[in-house]
Amino acid sequence: MAAEVPTTILLDKLQKMLLVLAEERFIFPGLKSRVGIAVNELKQILSFLELEIPSSTALKAPFLPTVHCADYITESFLLTTLQRRRKGVTKFIKTPLMAFPPWTQLLFSLEMKKVVKSFRAISCEFAKTLELANKTHDLSIQVSALEEELIHLEPDVLVGREDLEKELVARLIHDNKQSLRVISLVSKEPLGKTALARKVYDRLDIRQHFQCRVWLRVPRDLEDHDRLLIIIKQILPRDLKNVELMDDTQLTYMLYNILMELKFLIVLDDVCSVDDWTMLVRSFPDTVNGSRVILTTRDINIASEVDPWSCPLELSPLTNEQSWELFLKKVRRQENSSDLNSFKDEILRICHGLPPSIVLLGGLLITLESSEWSKVTRSDPAHFGEDLSPLLHIVGLSYHRLPSVLKPCFLYLALFPKGYEIPTRRLLLLWLAEGFVQMSPKAGNVPEDVAKKYLEELIRRNVIEIARWKSDGSPKTCRLPFFLYDVFLPKAEEIGFVHIHHCGSDCTYADSSESSIWRFADQFGVKSISKSHIQHLCSYVSFEGQKRDISNREIGMVLNRIISKGGFILLKVLDLEGVYKPLLPENLGKLQNLRYLGLRWTCLHSCPVSIGDLPCLETLDMKYTNITTLPSSIWMAKNLRHLYMNGVSIKNPSKGSSTSLQTLMGLHIGSNESTIHFLDRFTSLRKLGLTFQSKSMKCISVISRLGNLQSLRLRSRDPFGQPSDLELKPLKEHSTLSNLYLLGVIKDDIHLLPQKLEILTLSLSGLKEDPMSVLGKLPRLNTLRLFAGSYVGSKMTCPALQHFPVLRVLKLWSLEELKECTVEQGAMPQLVELEIRGCKKLEKTDGLEHLPALKELILTNMTEDFVADVRRRLGRDKLISRTLSTSHN
């Protein structure tokens, strides 16, 4: 893997520059030629790197600094040109068409001359090594020393563990012993401990049995204080006043008192030492109510010491039959397929019964034609003198077969903490900001769509694990399987692709022998970066989320140091999502190369005015902050594509504002109707979230003309914050709108809703007539949410036949007047999840047994009599009843 990722990134930059240079009339002699030669030499070197010849490893060490140097030179040249043009320097040049000032071209050309010389020398050395190796370019060569990443074990694919699952469930809910018990899942190899624990943790009967469930991964680099906080916040998800400021003793006492009142299930995943257990168990009371702890570990001795009276559940490799069953599921093929059966023995041989190997190999083979399978199944790591395990052998094969454009995208996940659930929204926008997404000349291509395809391909290859899904079936969060994190992170750091600062590290990167940092992630504790390493920094991501003034000030100090460096500030990504009130410098606008600014969940009340002076900004995410105003200059960011806010007011954009805006969420428009019409300029909008106080017809008429709009969140309020009227007629013929959220009083007939809706949410709509017969005729509707005040009638009927043909999720929340709900036989044939919450007057439901696909019926804050009646008629198999507190002290 090593050097090809930064090489691919540099090659893409130089190729794009070459296209720009080809269109310029006034170019310094030799510049275009030198960039072209550099491109050709890099292509040649990349072809050598992709062969992964073991004897070429020594050549990669001197090559990487050259790649980083060339990358820095290229970025600096482009940024310097941008700065000079913005300052108007080029207007004094006699050739106004010249994009690149002459002096800048000269310096860049001289530097590229040195780079080309180095590339040629390295290319020659690689060629000699290839000749000496006397190897042919075959797939069997390509696995050599890859000991990196990727493996994905889907939580819903669990083959060969049925008996263990039954035993684990029995110990959790059928054991008559009421005292607190620990159940350990043990295997030294990656055999699916976490997958088994997660499958049981998410089961309906487990969710019914325990009042409280908590999942804690137990990383070595996470402080005791933070572990306790993670548990407490899962039990009481709402913000607890100053809980981060408590010491370990106070947190332990608090958690102990909380758990005293609950029957709980706590999963401690990947416990590496008895000390980890000893620290946590002090906060787990034994209230003799059937509470349980599941512990996963690689060490049988830990399981024995934690609970010597309990017999651990030990996982073994899958049998050949089980392995083949899992493989067939991953390649989505039938067992009687003749082309598959011819490879069966080879596949079983190289997988050794390891579920991760089977899943990953399936993800690799599904991308190949059957004629190519033999090159994979017959490869042998022993040919290269490498002592690779079967798992690492398949890891190498799978990684090497990834398209070059996907490798940096995949490797980028190493920036996030181990086991971290990464929102796909965040990941895709970061990929775009980093420049990893390569656009083809094909007309109509949208970068966001290409990034989404990258993610889908990585999922298809089983190299990314989906942690949570949205109701429409798209991935919401993803992660790398954490047992592989330690394998590929060192390699990512070795090639200078990322640097991670972990909690507990006593040294900063300044102590490293490396000369620069390109992407820096602070995990659980801010540390300063020395001035000598800031010059090349292109990404800074922090995960310090605690309310610690020192940490927040240190972030400000780091940013000030970056800005004070002056000159070529290459920083593209500044992602502080979840960091509590980071101290942002007032001259933030000096980060002229910044493309991504993430401030979500930072609790900030304001941001620097200079935020509007960022010319390259593509994404500004201020959602879930207290920021209410932005300078109008923000509209002058020509490349701005995604703007996430929380009820923010902005003055009208000027005529020169960006027309590339794809996302505009959380905008607040007051009573001045003239401000509505500026939305007409954003013809590329796909997602719009808007709160307005003007007449709805004019606002919705403007919105209806946005022909690319796919998702719309619309709130209509009067000056006192109360819901005001909404009119639907202008939206009826909208052809691309698929996700609609409406808060406000609907005066129109709901027949006027767009017909291609897939997700519909209504709140405070004041509908007096039962809407189900009309909504049921929306042919694509798969998710329907009727929130408080959306329907004020007392009876609701879901008609049979041809109504809600594809509806999968239905939520009825706080419909205060609803007394009767009837589901006619044949209605909602694909409904999987139904939640009824806070409908206090609801006394009667008929026909729930007519829902053939129903898996979960969730009753939240419903009366005891209603719950008992549903349980009596429907049974316990699908029912979950729970009570949610409205506040926490």
CSV table of N, CA, C and O in Angstrom, one decimal, residues 238-327:
chain,number,residue,atom,x,y,z
A,238,ARG,N,-29.6,13.5,27.1
A,238,ARG,CA,-29.7,14.9,27.1
A,238,ARG,C,-28.5,15.5,27.9
A,238,ARG,O,-28.0,14.9,28.8
A,239,ASP,N,-28.2,16.8,27.6
A,239,ASP,CA,-27.1,17.4,28.2
A,239,ASP,C,-27.3,17.5,29.7
A,239,ASP,O,-28.3,17.9,30.2
A,240,LEU,N,-26.3,17.1,30.5
A,240,LEU,CA,-26.3,17.2,31.9
A,240,LEU,C,-25.3,18.3,32.3
A,240,LEU,O,-24.2,18.4,31.9
A,241,LYS,N,-25.9,19.2,33.2
A,241,LYS,CA,-25.1,20.4,33.5
A,241,LYS,C,-23.8,20.1,34.2
A,241,LYS,O,-23.7,19.4,35.2
A,242,ASN,N,-22.7,20.5,33.5
A,242,ASN,CA,-21.4,20.5,34.1
A,242,ASN,C,-20.9,19.1,34.4
A,242,ASN,O,-20.0,18.9,35.2
A,243,VAL,N,-21.5,18.0,33.7
A,243,VAL,CA,-21.1,16.7,34.1
A,243,VAL,C,-19.6,16.4,33.7
A,243,VAL,O,-18.9,15.7,34.3
A,244,GLU,N,-19.1,17.1,32.6
A,244,GLU,CA,-17.8,16.9,32.2
A,244,GLU,C,-16.8,17.5,33.2
A,244,GLU,O,-15.6,17.1,33.2
A,245,LEU,N,-17.2,18.4,34.1
A,245,LEU,CA,-16.3,19.0,35.1
A,245,LEU,C,-16.2,18.1,36.3
A,245,LEU,O,-15.4,18.4,37.2
A,246,MET,N,-17.0,17.1,36.4
A,246,MET,CA,-16.9,16.2,37.6
A,246,MET,C,-15.6,15.3,37.5
A,246,MET,O,-15.1,15.0,36.5
A,247,ASP,N,-15.1,15.0,38.7
A,247,ASP,CA,-13.9,14.1,38.7
A,247,ASP,C,-14.4,12.6,38.7
A,247,ASP,O,-15.6,12.3,38.7
A,248,ASP,N,-13.4,11.7,38.6
A,248,ASP,CA,-13.7,10.3,38.5
A,248,ASP,C,-14.6,9.8,39.6
A,248,ASP,O,-15.5,9.0,39.4
A,249,THR,N,-14.3,10.2,40.8
A,249,THR,CA,-15.1,9.7,42.0
A,249,THR,C,-16.5,10.2,41.9
A,249,THR,O,-17.5,9.4,42.1
A,250,GLN,N,-16.7,11.4,41.5
A,250,GLN,CA,-18.1,11.9,41.4
A,250,GLN,C,-18.9,11.2,40.3
A,250,GLN,O,-20.0,10.9,40.4
A,251,LEU,N,-18.2,11.0,39.1
A,251,LEU,CA,-18.8,10.3,38.0
A,251,LEU,C,-19.2,8.9,38.4
A,251,LEU,O,-20.3,8.4,38.1
A,252,THR,N,-18.3,8.2,39.1
A,252,THR,CA,-18.5,6.8,39.5
A,252,THR,C,-19.8,6.8,40.5
A,252,THR,O,-20.6,5.9,40.3
A,253,TYR,N,-19.8,7.7,41.4
A,253,TYR,CA,-21.0,7.8,42.3
A,253,TYR,C,-22.3,8.1,41.6
A,253,TYR,O,-23.3,7.4,41.8
A,254,MET,N,-22.2,9.0,40.6
A,254,MET,CA,-23.4,9.3,39.8
A,254,MET,C,-23.9,8.1,39.0
A,254,MET,O,-25.1,7.9,39.0
A,255,LEU,N,-23.0,7.5,38.3
A,255,LEU,CA,-23.4,6.3,37.5
A,255,LEU,C,-24.0,5.2,38.4
A,255,LEU,O,-24.9,4.6,38.0
A,256,TYR,N,-23.3,5.0,39.5
A,256,TYR,CA,-23.8,3.9,40.5
A,256,TYR,C,-25.3,4.2,40.9
A,256,TYR,O,-26.1,3.3,40.9
A,257,ASN,N,-25.6,5.5,41.2
A,257,ASN,CA,-26.9,5.8,41.6
A,257,ASN,C,-27.9,5.7,40.5
A,257,ASN,O,-29.1,5.3,40.7
A,258,ILE,N,-27.5,6.1,39.3
A,258,ILE,CA,-28.4,5.9,38.1
A,258,ILE,C,-28.8,4.5,37.9
A,258,ILE,O,-29.9,4.1,37.7
A,259,LEU,N,-27.7,3.6,37.9
A,259,LEU,CA,-28.0,2.2,37.6
A,259,LEU,C,-28.7,1.5,38.7
A,259,LEU,O,-29.3,0.4,38.5
A,260,MET,N,-28.7,2.0,39.9
A,260,MET,CA,-29.4,1.4,41.1
A,260,MET,C,-30.9,1.3,40.8
A,260,MET,O,-31.6,0.4,41.3
A,261,GLU,N,-31.5,2.1,39.9
A,261,GLU,CA,-32.9,2.2,39.6
A,261,GLU,C,-33.3,1.4,38.4
A,261,GLU,O,-34.4,1.4,38.0
A,262,LEU,N,-32.3,0.7,37.7
A,262,LEU,CA,-32.5,0.2,36.4
A,262,LEU,C,-32.1,-1.3,36.3
A,262,LEU,O,-31.1,-1.7,37.0
A,263,LYS,N,-32.8,-2.1,35.5
A,263,LYS,CA,-32.3,-3.4,35.1
A,263,LYS,C,-31.5,-3.1,33.8
A,263,LYS,O,-32.0,-2.7,32.8
A,264,PHE,N,-30.2,-3.3,33.9
A,264,PHE,CA,-29.3,-2.8,32.8
A,264,PHE,C,-28.6,-4.0,32.1
A,264,PHE,O,-28.3,-5.0,32.7
A,265,LEU,N,-28.2,-3.7,30.9
A,265,LEU,CA,-27.3,-4.6,30.1
A,265,LEU,C,-26.1,-3.7,29.6
A,265,LEU,O,-26.4,-2.7,28.9
A,266,ILE,N,-24.9,-4.0,30.0
A,266,ILE,CA,-23.8,-3.2,29.6
A,266,ILE,C,-22.8,-4.1,28.8
A,266,ILE,O,-22.4,-5.2,29.3
A,267,VAL,N,-22.4,-3.7,27.6
A,267,VAL,CA,-21.4,-4.5,26.8
A,267,VAL,C,-20.1,-3.7,26.9
A,267,VAL,O,-20.0,-2.5,26.6
A,268,LEU,N,-19.1,-4.4,27.3
A,268,LEU,CA,-17.7,-3.9,27.3
A,268,LEU,C,-16.9,-4.6,26.3
A,268,LEU,O,-16.6,-5.8,26.4
A,269,ASP,N,-16.7,-3.9,25.2
A,269,ASP,CA,-16.1,-4.5,24.0
A,269,ASP,C,-14.6,-4.3,23.9
A,269,ASP,O,-14.1,-3.2,24.1
A,270,ASP,N,-13.9,-5.5,23.7
A,270,ASP,CA,-12.5,-5.5,23.5
A,270,ASP,C,-11.7,-5.0,24.8
A,270,ASP,O,-10.9,-4.1,24.8
A,271,VAL,N,-12.0,-5.7,25.9
A,271,VAL,CA,-11.3,-5.5,27.1
A,271,VAL,C,-9.9,-6.1,27.1
A,271,VAL,O,-9.8,-7.3,26.8
A,272,CYS,N,-8.9,-5.3,27.3
A,272,CYS,CA,-7.5,-5.8,27.2
A,272,CYS,C,-6.8,-6.0,28.5
A,272,CYS,O,-5.7,-6.6,28.4
A,273,SER,N,-7.4,-5.6,29.6
A,273,SER,CA,-6.7,-5.9,30.9
A,273,SER,C,-7.8,-5.9,32.0
A,273,SER,O,-8.9,-5.4,31.9
A,274,VAL,N,-7.4,-6.6,33.0
A,274,VAL,CA,-8.3,-6.7,34.2
A,274,VAL,C,-8.4,-5.4,34.9
A,274,VAL,O,-9.5,-5.1,35.4
A,275,ASP,N,-7.4,-4.5,34.8
A,275,ASP,CA,-7.5,-3.2,35.3
A,275,ASP,C,-8.7,-2.4,34.7
A,275,ASP,O,-9.4,-1.6,35.4
A,276,ASP,N,-8.9,-2.6,33.4
A,276,ASP,CA,-10.1,-1.9,32.8
A,276,ASP,C,-11.4,-2.3,33.5
A,276,ASP,O,-12.2,-1.4,33.7
A,277,TRP,N,-11.5,-3.6,33.7
A,277,TRP,CA,-12.7,-4.1,34.4
A,277,TRP,C,-12.8,-3.6,35.8
A,277,TRP,O,-13.9,-3.1,36.3
A,278,THR,N,-11.7,-3.6,36.5
A,278,THR,CA,-11.7,-3.2,37.9
A,278,THR,C,-12.2,-1.8,38.1
A,278,THR,O,-12.9,-1.4,39.0
A,279,MET,N,-11.7,-0.9,37.2
A,279,MET,CA,-12.1,0.5,37.3
A,279,MET,C,-13.6,0.7,37.0
A,279,MET,O,-14.3,1.4,37.8
A,280,LEU,N,-14.1,0.0,36.1
A,280,LEU,CA,-15.5,0.2,35.7
A,280,LEU,C,-16.5,-0.5,36.6
A,280,LEU,O,-17.6,0.0,36.9
A,281,VAL,N,-16.2,-1.6,37.2
A,281,VAL,CA,-17.1,-2.4,37.9
A,281,VAL,C,-17.5,-1.7,39.2
A,281,VAL,O,-18.6,-2.0,39.8
A,282,ARG,N,-16.7,-0.8,39.7
A,282,ARG,CA,-17.1,0.0,40.9
A,282,ARG,C,-18.4,0.7,40.7
A,282,ARG,O,-19.1,1.0,41.7
A,283,SER,N,-18.7,1.1,39.5
A,283,SER,CA,-19.9,1.9,39.2
A,283,SER,C,-21.1,1.0,38.8
A,283,SER,O,-22.2,1.5,38.5
A,284,PHE,N,-21.0,-0.3,38.8
A,284,PHE,CA,-22.1,-1.3,38.5
A,284,PHE,C,-22.6,-1.9,39.7
A,284,PHE,O,-22.1,-2.8,40.3
A,285,PRO,N,-23.8,-1.4,40.2
A,285,PRO,CA,-24.4,-2.0,41.4
A,285,PRO,C,-25.0,-3.3,41.2
A,285,PRO,O,-25.5,-3.6,40.1
A,286,ASP,N,-25.0,-4.2,42.2
A,286,ASP,CA,-25.7,-5.5,42.1
A,286,ASP,C,-27.0,-5.3,42.9
A,286,ASP,O,-27.0,-5.5,44.1
A,287,THR,N,-28.0,-5.0,42.2
A,287,THR,CA,-29.3,-4.7,42.8
A,287,THR,C,-30.2,-6.0,42.8
A,287,THR,O,-31.4,-5.9,43.1
A,288,VAL,N,-29.6,-7.1,42.4
A,288,VAL,CA,-30.3,-8.4,42.3
A,288,VAL,C,-31.6,-8.3,41.5
A,288,VAL,O,-32.7,-8.7,42.0
A,289,ASN,N,-31.5,-7.7,40.4
A,289,ASN,CA,-32.7,-7.6,39.5
A,289,ASN,C,-32.5,-8.2,38.1
A,289,ASN,O,-33.3,-7.9,37.2
A,290,GLY,N,-31.5,-9.0,38.0
A,290,GLY,CA,-31.2,-9.6,36.7
A,290,GLY,C,-30.4,-8.8,35.7
A,290,GLY,O,-30.3,-9.1,34.5
A,291,SER,N,-29.7,-7.8,36.2
A,291,SER,CA,-28.8,-7.0,35.3
A,291,SER,C,-27.6,-7.9,34.9
A,291,SER,O,-27.2,-8.8,35.6
A,292,ARG,N,-27.1,-7.5,33.7
A,292,ARG,CA,-26.0,-8.3,33.1
A,292,ARG,C,-24.9,-7.5,32.4
A,292,ARG,O,-25.2,-6.3,32.0
A,293,VAL,N,-23.7,-8.0,32.3
A,293,VAL,CA,-22.6,-7.4,31.6
A,293,VAL,C,-22.1,-8.4,30.6
A,293,VAL,O,-21.8,-9.6,31.0
A,294,ILE,N,-21.9,-8.0,29.4
A,294,ILE,CA,-21.3,-8.8,28.3
A,294,ILE,C,-19.9,-8.3,28.1
A,294,ILE,O,-19.7,-7.0,28.0
A,295,LEU,N,-18.9,-9.1,28.1
A,295,LEU,CA,-17.5,-8.7,28.0
A,295,LEU,C,-16.9,-9.5,26.8
A,295,LEU,O,-17.0,-10.7,26.8
A,296,THR,N,-16.3,-8.7,25.9
A,296,THR,CA,-15.6,-9.4,24.8
A,296,THR,C,-14.1,-9.2,25.0
A,296,THR,O,-13.6,-8.1,25.3
A,297,THR,N,-13.3,-10.2,24.8
A,297,THR,CA,-11.8,-10.1,25.0
A,297,THR,C,-11.1,-11.2,24.2
A,297,THR,O,-11.7,-12.2,23.8
A,298,ARG,N,-9.9,-10.9,23.9
A,298,ARG,CA,-9.0,-11.9,23.2
A,298,ARG,C,-8.3,-12.8,24.2
A,298,ARG,O,-7.7,-13.8,23.8
A,299,ASP,N,-8.3,-12.5,25.5
A,299,ASP,CA,-7.5,-13.1,26.5
A,299,ASP,C,-8.4,-13.9,27.4
A,299,ASP,O,-9.2,-13.4,28.2
A,300,ILE,N,-8.3,-15.3,27.4
A,300,ILE,CA,-9.2,-16.1,28.3
A,300,ILE,C,-8.9,-15.9,29.7
A,300,ILE,O,-9.8,-16.0,30.6
A,301,ASN,N,-7.7,-15.5,30.1
A,301,ASN,CA,-7.3,-15.2,31.5
A,301,ASN,C,-8.1,-14.0,32.0
A,301,ASN,O,-8.4,-14.0,33.2
A,302,ILE,N,-8.3,-13.0,31.2
A,302,ILE,CA,-9.1,-11.9,31.7
A,302,ILE,C,-10.5,-12.3,32.0
A,302,ILE,O,-11.1,-12.0,33.1
A,303,ALA,N,-11.1,-13.1,31.1
A,303,ALA,CA,-12.5,-13.6,31.4
A,303,ALA,C,-12.5,-14.4,32.7
A,303,ALA,O,-13.5,-14.3,33.5
A,304,SER,N,-11.5,-15.2,32.9
A,304,SER,CA,-11.5,-16.1,34.1
A,304,SER,C,-11.3,-15.2,35.4
A,304,SER,O,-12.0,-15.5,36.4
A,305,GLU,N,-10.6,-14.2,35.3
A,305,GLU,CA,-10.4,-13.3,36.5
A,305,GLU,C,-11.6,-12.5,36.8
A,305,GLU,O,-11.9,-12.2,37.9
A,306,VAL,N,-12.2,-12.0,35.7
A,306,VAL,CA,-13.4,-11.1,35.9
A,306,VAL,C,-14.5,-11.9,36.6
A,306,VAL,O,-15.2,-11.3,37.5
A,307,ASP,N,-14.8,-13.1,36.2
A,307,ASP,CA,-15.9,-13.9,36.8
A,307,ASP,C,-15.5,-15.3,36.8
A,307,ASP,O,-15.8,-16.1,35.9
A,308,PRO,N,-14.8,-15.8,37.9
A,308,PRO,CA,-14.3,-17.2,37.9
A,308,PRO,C,-15.4,-18.2,38.0
A,308,PRO,O,-15.2,-19.4,37.9
A,309,TRP,N,-16.6,-17.7,38.4
A,309,TRP,CA,-17.8,-18.7,38.6
A,309,TRP,C,-18.5,-18.9,37.3
A,309,TRP,O,-19.4,-19.7,37.2
A,310,SER,N,-18.2,-18.1,36.2
A,310,SER,CA,-19.0,-18.2,35.0
A,310,SER,C,-18.1,-18.9,33.9
A,310,SER,O,-16.9,-18.6,33.9
A,311,CYS,N,-18.7,-19.6,33.0
A,311,CYS,CA,-18.0,-20.3,32.0
A,311,CYS,C,-18.0,-19.4,30.7
A,311,CYS,O,-19.1,-19.1,30.2
A,312,PRO,N,-16.8,-18.9,30.3
A,312,PRO,CA,-16.8,-18.0,29.1
A,312,PRO,C,-17.3,-18.8,27.8
A,312,PRO,O,-17.2,-20.0,27.7
A,313,LEU,N,-17.9,-18.0,26.9
A,313,LEU,CA,-18.3,-18.6,25.6
A,313,LEU,C,-17.1,-18.4,24.6
A,313,LEU,O,-16.8,-17.2,24.3
A,314,GLU,N,-16.5,-19.5,24.2
A,314,GLU,CA,-15.4,-19.4,23.3
A,314,GLU,C,-15.8,-19.6,21.9
A,314,GLU,O,-16.5,-20.6,21.6
A,315,LEU,N,-15.3,-18.7,21.0
A,315,LEU,CA,-15.7,-18.8,19.6
A,315,LEU,C,-14.6,-19.6,18.9
A,315,LEU,O,-13.4,-19.5,19.2
A,316,SER,N,-15.0,-20.5,17.9
A,316,SER,CA,-14.1,-21.3,17.1
A,316,SER,C,-14.2,-20.9,15.7
A,316,SER,O,-15.3,-20.3,15.3
A,317,PRO,N,-13.2,-21.2,14.8
A,317,PRO,CA,-13.4,-21.0,13.4
A,317,PRO,C,-14.6,-21.7,12.8
A,317,PRO,O,-15.1,-22.7,13.4
A,318,LEU,N,-15.2,-21.2,11.8
A,318,LEU,CA,-16.3,-21.8,11.2
A,318,LEU,C,-16.0,-23.1,10.5
A,318,LEU,O,-14.8,-23.3,10.0
A,319,THR,N,-16.9,-24.0,10.4
A,319,THR,CA,-16.7,-25.2,9.7
A,319,THR,C,-16.7,-24.9,8.2
A,319,THR,O,-17.1,-23.8,7.8
A,320,ASN,N,-16.4,-25.9,7.4
A,320,ASN,CA,-16.4,-25.7,5.9
A,320,ASN,C,-17.8,-25.4,5.4
A,320,ASN,O,-18.0,-24.5,4.6
A,321,GLU,N,-18.8,-26.1,6.0
A,321,GLU,CA,-20.2,-25.8,5.6
A,321,GLU,C,-20.6,-24.4,5.9
A,321,GLU,O,-21.3,-23.7,5.2
A,322,GLN,N,-20.3,-24.0,7.2
A,322,GLN,CA,-20.7,-22.7,7.6
A,322,GLN,C,-19.9,-21.6,6.8
A,322,GLN,O,-20.5,-20.6,6.5
A,323,SER,N,-18.6,-21.8,6.5
A,323,SER,CA,-17.9,-20.9,5.8
A,323,SER,C,-18.4,-20.7,4.4
A,323,SER,O,-18.6,-19.6,3.9
A,324,TRP,N,-18.8,-21.8,3.8
A,324,TRP,CA,-19.4,-21.7,2.4
A,324,TRP,C,-20.7,-21.0,2.4
A,324,TRP,O,-21.1,-20.2,1.5
A,325,GLU,N,-21.5,-21.2,3.4
A,325,GLU,CA,-22.8,-20.6,3.5
A,325,GLU,C,-22.7,-19.0,3.7
A,325,GLU,O,-23.4,-18.3,3.0
A,326,LEU,N,-21.7,-18.6,4.5
A,326,LEU,CA,-21.4,-17.2,4.6
A,326,LEU,C,-20.9,-16.6,3.3
A,326,LEU,O,-21.3,-15.5,2.9
A,327,PHE,N,-20.0,-17.3,2.7
A,327,PHE,CA,-19.4,-16.8,1.4
A,327,PHE,C,-20.5,-16.6,0.4
A,327,PHE,O,-20.6,-15.6,-0.3
